[in-house]
mmCIF file of C-alpha atoms in Angstrom:
data_model
loop_
_atom_site.group_PDB
_atom_site.id
_atom_site.type_symbol
_atom_site.label_atom_id
_atom_site.label_comp_id
_atom_site.label_asym_id
_atom_site.label_seq_id
_atom_site.Cartn_x
_atom_site.Cartn_y
_atom_site.Cartn_z
ATOM 1 C CA THR A 1 -4.980 -52.729 -36.941
ATOM 2 C CA ALA A 2 -5.283 -55.099 -39.892
ATOM 3 C CA ILE A 3 -7.210 -58.356 -40.217
ATOM 4 C CA THR A 4 -6.424 -60.498 -43.253
ATOM 5 C CA PRO A 5 -8.919 -63.102 -44.561
ATOM 6 C CA VAL A 6 -9.951 -65.479 -41.781
ATOM 7 C CA SER A 7 -9.494 -69.182 -42.563
ATOM 8 C CA MET A 8 -9.758 -72.451 -40.679
ATOM 9 C CA ASP A 9 -6.393 -72.859 -38.982
ATOM 10 C CA HIS A 10 -4.997 -73.354 -35.452
ATOM 11 C CA MET A 11 -8.405 -74.650 -34.412
ATOM 12 C CA GLN A 12 -6.975 -76.236 -31.255
ATOM 13 C CA PHE A 13 -6.299 -72.702 -29.993
ATOM 14 C CA LEU A 14 -8.789 -70.454 -31.814
ATOM 15 C CA GLY A 15 -11.989 -72.481 -32.164
ATOM 16 C CA GLU A 16 -13.749 -74.818 -34.565
ATOM 17 C CA THR A 17 -15.812 -72.321 -36.600
ATOM 18 C CA PHE A 18 -15.133 -69.262 -38.736
ATOM 19 C CA ALA A 19 -17.066 -67.162 -36.216
ATOM 20 C CA ALA A 20 -14.997 -68.389 -33.264
ATOM 21 C CA ILE A 21 -11.707 -67.837 -35.081
ATOM 22 C CA ALA A 22 -12.881 -64.430 -36.288
ATOM 23 C CA GLY A 23 -13.633 -63.481 -32.685
ATOM 24 C CA GLU A 24 -10.036 -64.159 -31.701
ATOM 25 C CA LYS A 25 -8.790 -62.136 -34.661
ATOM 26 C CA ALA A 26 -11.291 -59.294 -34.195
ATOM 27 C CA ALA A 27 -10.267 -58.793 -30.579
ATOM 28 C CA ILE A 28 -7.032 -57.083 -31.678
ATOM 29 C CA GLN A 29 -9.048 -54.000 -32.655
ATOM 30 C CA LYS A 30 -8.324 -50.960 -30.502
ATOM 31 C CA GLN A 31 -10.389 -48.076 -29.216
ATOM 32 C CA ASN A 32 -10.862 -45.405 -31.899
ATOM 33 C CA VAL A 33 -8.099 -46.893 -34.085
ATOM 34 C CA PRO A 34 -8.961 -47.590 -37.752
ATOM 35 C CA SER A 35 -9.258 -51.260 -38.736
ATOM 36 C CA VAL A 36 -8.201 -52.328 -42.233
ATOM 37 C CA ILE A 37 -10.148 -55.486 -43.075
ATOM 38 C CA GLY A 38 -9.290 -57.955 -45.833
ATOM 39 C CA GLU A 39 -11.812 -60.014 -47.776
ATOM 40 C CA GLN A 40 -13.996 -62.013 -45.374
ATOM 41 C CA GLY A 41 -16.784 -64.540 -45.478
ATOM 42 C CA ALA A 42 -20.148 -63.469 -44.081
ATOM 43 C CA ASP A 43 -19.733 -65.166 -40.672
ATOM 44 C CA ALA A 44 -16.312 -63.639 -40.038
ATOM 45 C CA ALA A 45 -17.406 -60.207 -41.279
ATOM 46 C CA ARG A 46 -20.349 -60.091 -38.851
ATOM 47 C CA VAL A 47 -18.105 -60.886 -35.878
ATOM 48 C CA ILE A 48 -15.492 -58.328 -36.916
ATOM 49 C CA ASP A 49 -18.207 -55.673 -37.280
ATOM 50 C CA VAL A 50 -19.481 -56.354 -33.743
ATOM 51 C CA TYR A 51 -16.033 -56.028 -32.186
ATOM 52 C CA ALA A 52 -15.328 -52.881 -34.207
ATOM 53 C CA ALA A 53 -18.545 -51.276 -32.972
ATOM 54 C CA GLU A 54 -17.636 -52.066 -29.358
ATOM 55 C CA ALA A 55 -14.188 -50.503 -29.845
ATOM 56 C CA LYS A 56 -15.553 -47.578 -31.886
ATOM 57 C CA ALA A 57 -12.934 -48.569 -34.467
ATOM 58 C CA PRO A 58 -13.604 -47.048 -37.903
ATOM 59 C CA LEU A 59 -13.765 -49.848 -40.474
ATOM 60 C CA TYR A 60 -11.905 -49.789 -43.807
ATOM 61 C CA ARG A 61 -13.200 -52.961 -45.453
ATOM 62 C CA PHE A 62 -12.192 -54.727 -48.645
ATOM 63 C CA GLY A 63 -15.064 -54.620 -51.098
ATOM 64 C CA VAL A 64 -16.761 -51.735 -49.269
ATOM 65 C CA GLU A 65 -14.390 -48.843 -48.561
ATOM 66 C CA TRP A 66 -11.480 -50.127 -50.639
ATOM 67 C CA GLY A 67 -10.666 -52.642 -53.355
ATOM 68 C CA VAL A 68 -7.922 -54.062 -55.558
ATOM 69 C CA SER A 69 -7.798 -54.888 -59.252
ATOM 70 C CA GLY A 70 -5.055 -55.714 -61.731
ATOM 71 C CA GLY A 71 -2.663 -58.462 -62.707
ATOM 72 C CA PRO A 72 0.984 -59.280 -63.428
ATOM 73 C CA GLY A 73 1.638 -55.922 -65.081
ATOM 74 C CA GLY A 74 0.499 -53.838 -62.129
ATOM 75 C CA PHE A 75 -2.502 -53.176 -59.931
ATOM 76 C CA TRP A 76 -4.791 -50.458 -58.629
ATOM 77 C CA VAL A 77 -5.934 -49.771 -55.083
ATOM 78 C CA ARG A 78 -9.229 -47.912 -55.160
ATOM 79 C CA SER A 79 -11.190 -46.195 -52.427
ATOM 80 C CA ARG A 80 -14.180 -43.897 -52.520
ATOM 81 C CA ALA A 81 -11.824 -40.927 -52.796
ATOM 82 C CA THR A 82 -8.805 -42.108 -54.791
ATOM 83 C CA SER A 83 -7.429 -44.626 -57.283
ATOM 84 C CA ARG A 84 -3.697 -45.357 -57.206
ATOM 85 C CA GLN A 85 -1.651 -47.569 -59.507
ATOM 86 C CA PHE A 86 1.407 -49.569 -58.416
ATOM 87 C CA PRO A 87 3.773 -52.087 -60.010
ATOM 88 C CA ALA A 88 3.088 -55.757 -59.370
ATOM 89 C CA PRO A 89 4.642 -56.988 -56.115
ATOM 90 C CA SER A 90 7.811 -59.046 -56.243
ATOM 91 C CA LEU A 91 6.138 -61.926 -54.402
ATOM 92 C CA HIS A 92 4.641 -64.683 -56.566
ATOM 93 C CA GLY A 93 0.959 -65.553 -56.703
ATOM 94 C CA ALA A 94 -2.231 -63.687 -57.541
ATOM 95 C CA HIS A 95 -3.106 -63.579 -53.824
ATOM 96 C CA GLN A 96 -0.146 -61.265 -53.290
ATOM 97 C CA LEU A 97 -2.058 -58.510 -55.099
ATOM 98 C CA HIS A 98 -4.583 -58.619 -52.265
ATOM 99 C CA ASN A 99 -1.813 -58.656 -49.663
ATOM 100 C CA ALA A 100 -0.165 -55.694 -51.387
ATOM 101 C CA GLY A 101 -3.514 -53.902 -51.438
ATOM 102 C CA MET A 102 -3.856 -54.511 -47.692
ATOM 103 C CA ALA A 103 -0.450 -52.942 -47.144
ATOM 104 C CA VAL A 104 -1.383 -49.876 -49.203
ATOM 105 C CA ALA A 105 -4.715 -49.592 -47.387
ATOM 106 C CA CYS A 106 -2.857 -49.661 -44.057
ATOM 107 C CA VAL A 107 -0.561 -46.879 -45.258
ATOM 108 C CA GLU A 108 -3.605 -44.801 -46.164
ATOM 109 C CA LYS A 109 -4.915 -45.084 -42.601
ATOM 110 C CA LEU A 110 -1.549 -44.703 -40.858
ATOM 111 C CA GLU A 111 -1.454 -41.384 -39.072
ATOM 112 C CA GLY A 112 1.704 -39.378 -38.525
ATOM 113 C CA PHE A 113 3.607 -40.639 -41.580
ATOM 114 C CA ASP A 114 3.970 -39.253 -45.090
ATOM 115 C CA ILE A 115 4.723 -42.287 -47.294
ATOM 116 C CA SER A 116 4.880 -41.514 -51.007
ATOM 117 C CA ASN A 117 3.657 -43.685 -53.864
ATOM 118 C CA VAL A 118 7.297 -43.998 -54.959
ATOM 119 C CA ALA A 119 8.280 -45.410 -51.563
ATOM 120 C CA ILE A 120 5.320 -47.804 -51.603
ATOM 121 C CA ALA A 121 6.257 -49.022 -55.086
ATOM 122 C CA GLU A 122 9.855 -49.551 -53.972
ATOM 123 C CA GLY A 123 8.718 -51.626 -51.011
ATOM 124 C CA LEU A 124 6.344 -53.740 -53.104
ATOM 125 C CA THR A 125 8.941 -54.557 -55.750
ATOM 126 C CA GLN A 126 11.734 -55.357 -53.289
ATOM 127 C CA ALA A 127 9.814 -57.412 -50.724
ATOM 128 C CA ILE A 128 11.211 -60.874 -49.939
ATOM 129 C CA TRP A 129 9.231 -63.552 -48.078
ATOM 130 C CA PRO A 130 11.139 -66.840 -47.687
ATOM 131 C CA GLY A 131 8.985 -69.943 -47.866
ATOM 132 C CA ARG A 132 6.057 -68.301 -49.653
ATOM 133 C CA LEU A 133 6.018 -69.448 -53.267
ATOM 134 C CA GLN A 134 9.772 -69.034 -53.225
ATOM 135 C CA LYS A 135 11.807 -70.268 -56.160
ATOM 136 C CA LEU A 136 14.990 -71.924 -54.909
ATOM 137 C CA ARG A 137 17.789 -70.895 -57.252
ATOM 138 C CA GLU A 138 20.891 -72.420 -55.683
ATOM 139 C CA GLY A 139 22.020 -74.866 -53.020
ATOM 140 C CA PRO A 140 22.468 -78.645 -52.599
ATOM 141 C CA LEU A 141 18.837 -79.487 -53.370
ATOM 142 C CA VAL A 142 18.826 -77.345 -56.494
ATOM 143 C CA ASP A 143 22.051 -79.035 -57.586
ATOM 144 C CA LEU A 144 20.118 -82.325 -57.799
ATOM 145 C CA LEU A 145 17.989 -80.957 -60.639
ATOM 146 C CA PRO A 146 18.777 -81.762 -64.269
ATOM 147 C CA SER A 147 18.470 -79.001 -66.838
ATOM 148 C CA GLY A 148 14.939 -77.673 -67.298
ATOM 149 C CA TRP A 149 13.676 -78.482 -63.794
ATOM 150 C CA GLU A 150 12.614 -75.940 -61.151
ATOM 151 C CA LEU A 151 12.310 -76.212 -57.353
ATOM 152 C CA TRP A 152 9.826 -74.110 -55.383
ATOM 153 C CA LEU A 153 8.960 -73.897 -51.676
ATOM 154 C CA ASP A 154 5.831 -72.838 -49.803
ATOM 155 C CA GLY A 155 4.994 -73.082 -46.103
ATOM 156 C CA GLY A 156 1.203 -72.855 -46.444
ATOM 157 C CA HIS A 157 -0.623 -75.530 -44.458
ATOM 158 C CA ASN A 158 -4.383 -74.944 -44.460
ATOM 159 C CA ALA A 159 -7.293 -75.093 -46.911
ATOM 160 C CA ALA A 160 -6.930 -71.418 -47.842
ATOM 161 C CA ALA A 161 -3.257 -71.976 -48.683
ATOM 162 C CA GLY A 162 -4.210 -74.967 -50.809
ATOM 163 C CA LEU A 163 -6.585 -72.786 -52.825
ATOM 164 C CA VAL A 164 -3.868 -70.156 -53.315
ATOM 165 C CA LEU A 165 -1.347 -72.754 -54.498
ATOM 166 C CA ALA A 166 -3.924 -74.338 -56.800
ATOM 167 C CA GLU A 167 -4.514 -70.956 -58.398
ATOM 168 C CA ALA A 168 -0.773 -70.517 -58.886
ATOM 169 C CA ALA A 169 -0.540 -73.999 -60.393
ATOM 170 C CA ARG A 170 -3.211 -73.144 -62.950
ATOM 171 C CA GLY A 171 -0.907 -70.411 -64.215
ATOM 172 C CA TRP A 172 2.034 -72.827 -64.505
ATOM 173 C CA LYS A 173 1.056 -74.338 -67.841
ATOM 174 C CA ASP A 174 4.555 -74.465 -69.321
ATOM 175 C CA GLN A 175 5.674 -77.409 -67.143
ATOM 176 C CA PRO A 176 4.035 -80.260 -65.216
ATOM 177 C CA LEU A 177 3.649 -79.768 -61.455
ATOM 178 C CA ASP A 178 5.191 -82.343 -59.106
ATOM 179 C CA LEU A 179 4.552 -82.168 -55.367
ATOM 180 C CA ILE A 180 6.576 -83.014 -52.262
ATOM 181 C CA PHE A 181 4.488 -82.607 -49.125
ATOM 182 C CA GLY A 182 4.715 -83.096 -45.379
ATOM 183 C CA MET A 183 2.534 -81.815 -42.551
ATOM 184 C CA LEU A 184 2.028 -81.789 -38.790
ATOM 185 C CA ASN A 185 -0.553 -84.256 -37.479
ATOM 186 C CA THR A 186 -2.545 -81.346 -36.005
ATOM 187 C CA LYS A 187 -3.428 -80.043 -39.496
ATOM 188 C CA ASP A 188 -5.901 -81.189 -42.145
ATOM 189 C CA LEU A 189 -3.695 -82.464 -44.952
ATOM 190 C CA GLY A 190 -6.650 -83.520 -47.103
ATOM 191 C CA ALA A 191 -8.182 -80.032 -47.034
ATOM 192 C CA PHE A 192 -4.834 -78.560 -48.022
ATOM 193 C CA LEU A 193 -4.151 -80.976 -50.882
ATOM 194 C CA ARG A 194 -7.665 -81.191 -52.322
ATOM 195 C CA PRO A 195 -7.588 -77.988 -54.437
ATOM 196 C CA MET A 196 -4.175 -78.835 -55.892
ATOM 197 C CA ALA A 197 -4.684 -82.521 -56.603
ATOM 198 C CA PRO A 198 -6.111 -82.175 -60.137
ATOM 199 C CA ALA A 199 -3.046 -80.195 -61.289
ATOM 200 C CA VAL A 200 -0.403 -82.596 -59.925
ATOM 201 C CA ARG A 201 1.484 -84.976 -62.243
ATOM 202 C CA ALA A 202 3.350 -86.926 -59.537
ATOM 203 C CA SER A 203 4.001 -86.589 -55.835
ATOM 204 C CA ALA A 204 6.111 -87.771 -52.915
ATOM 205 C CA SER A 205 5.598 -87.464 -49.166
ATOM 206 C CA VAL A 206 8.078 -86.857 -46.352
ATOM 207 C CA ALA A 207 8.126 -86.512 -42.597
ATOM 208 C CA ILE A 208 9.167 -83.109 -41.279
ATOM 209 C CA PRO A 209 12.733 -83.433 -39.953
ATOM 210 C CA GLY A 210 13.031 -83.119 -36.179
ATOM 211 C CA GLU A 211 9.283 -82.710 -35.564
ATOM 212 C CA GLY A 212 7.696 -85.319 -33.304
ATOM 213 C CA ALA A 213 4.217 -84.077 -34.258
ATOM 214 C CA SER A 214 4.833 -84.661 -37.968
ATOM 215 C CA LEU A 215 2.867 -87.162 -39.990
ATOM 216 C CA SER A 216 5.144 -89.953 -41.125
ATOM 217 C CA ALA A 217 5.864 -90.144 -44.835
ATOM 218 C CA LEU A 218 3.581 -93.185 -45.050
ATOM 219 C CA GLU A 219 0.729 -91.481 -43.163
ATOM 220 C CA ALA A 220 0.970 -88.431 -45.400
ATOM 221 C CA ALA A 221 0.983 -90.620 -48.504
ATOM 222 C CA GLN A 222 -2.123 -92.467 -47.313
ATOM 223 C CA GLU A 223 -4.023 -89.178 -46.944
ATOM 224 C CA GLY A 224 -2.983 -88.203 -50.438
ATOM 225 C CA ARG A 225 -4.286 -91.448 -51.904
ATOM 226 C CA ALA A 226 -7.832 -90.534 -50.929
ATOM 227 C CA LEU A 227 -7.481 -87.671 -53.416
ATOM 228 C CA GLN A 228 -5.931 -89.829 -56.154
ATOM 229 C CA LEU A 229 -2.477 -88.482 -55.283
ATOM 230 C CA TRP A 230 -0.368 -91.643 -55.388
ATOM 231 C CA ALA A 231 2.524 -90.207 -53.406
ATOM 232 C CA THR A 232 5.753 -92.136 -52.904
ATOM 233 C CA PRO A 233 6.789 -92.146 -49.206
ATOM 234 C CA SER A 234 10.383 -90.889 -49.147
ATOM 235 C CA GLU A 235 13.141 -90.880 -46.562
ATOM 236 C CA ASP A 236 13.831 -87.183 -47.034
ATOM 237 C CA VAL A 237 13.324 -84.364 -49.512
ATOM 238 C CA ALA A 238 16.479 -85.162 -51.477
ATOM 239 C CA ALA A 239 15.266 -88.736 -52.024
ATOM 240 C CA ALA A 240 11.836 -87.424 -52.986
ATOM 241 C CA ILE A 241 13.349 -85.073 -55.570
ATOM 242 C CA LEU A 242 15.357 -87.877 -57.133
ATOM 243 C CA THR A 243 12.301 -90.161 -57.245
ATOM 244 C CA LEU A 244 10.230 -87.539 -59.045
ATOM 245 C CA ILE A 245 13.029 -86.853 -61.516
ATOM 246 C CA ASN A 246 13.654 -90.515 -62.254
ATOM 247 C CA ASP A 247 9.956 -91.265 -62.813
ATOM 248 C CA ALA A 248 9.260 -88.257 -65.065
ATOM 249 C CA ASP A 249 9.041 -88.277 -68.836
ATOM 250 C CA ARG A 250 10.016 -84.600 -69.096
ATOM 251 C CA PRO A 251 11.239 -81.776 -66.815
ATOM 252 C CA GLY A 252 8.785 -80.400 -64.284
ATOM 253 C CA ARG A 253 8.314 -77.859 -61.569
ATOM 254 C CA ILE A 254 8.666 -79.389 -58.087
ATOM 255 C CA LEU A 255 6.817 -77.669 -55.240
ATOM 256 C CA ILE A 256 7.733 -78.565 -51.644
ATOM 257 C CA CYS A 257 4.833 -77.634 -49.378
ATOM 258 C CA GLY A 258 2.586 -78.380 -46.407
ATOM 259 C CA SER A 259 4.300 -76.831 -43.401
ATOM 260 C CA LEU A 260 6.277 -73.820 -42.265
ATOM 261 C CA TYR A 261 8.343 -76.268 -40.211
ATOM 262 C CA LEU A 262 9.149 -78.183 -43.382
ATOM 263 C CA ALA A 263 9.919 -74.944 -45.216
ATOM 264 C CA GLY A 264 12.317 -73.914 -42.453
ATOM 265 C CA ALA A 265 14.069 -77.269 -42.578
ATOM 266 C CA ILE A 266 14.448 -77.002 -46.361
ATOM 267 C CA LEU A 267 15.854 -73.482 -46.186
ATOM 268 C CA SER A 268 18.357 -74.696 -43.594
ATOM 269 C CA GLN A 269 19.349 -77.800 -45.552
ATOM 270 C CA ASN A 270 19.636 -75.924 -48.818
ATOM 271 C CA ALA A 271 21.660 -72.989 -47.461
#
């Protein structure tokens, strides 16, 4: 089994604390089956350890039994016994190095299979994950862009996703970052936007098409204003794109974000 970093999300189902959410995640561990554990905060780690002990599940923990290091040119997965180098994953974002390391760590503990480093490298460099820091390269929405502009899409919707996107934005120094965001009313939009806000040049808000639980464009914009994000409420994503383009002094990189439901709608509209 594998448990990626626990974050505050789906609290209406999983609980209101890291420990409560970690308990729901940790319960997937199985009797005498190795558990590959991603980077965790102290509260989550303690809960996972308790459940693992009850299940007699051997732990393979990030930062203890295994680790990851590297950058855009490639990365290493190290354990107490080995150190293996792989090409950088095809997916964008520094956090994908950790995800790739988790995948390699799972392969190391997977019994009954002989998966070579060559096969692992092939999988890492060919992986596709729609709606996760995905650059949109064609389609009706892309056709709205003048020369020099880029359009990106991400379905992240919690504070941890906001931190990941903020880190990606810090690496995007060649162009200004413009934001289009929408979110369900069951999520914490402020916590998601807060890490990114300092890097944003301009923004627009939208309601998620066909979702009754979506924040309205105006409601989303009002939450952004508390973070000095003066978002323009827009009828739809196409209108938001045109607003950002018309108000800009030079080409930028537009990121549509805030919801997997919004990401799905965009992928459908832009097909």
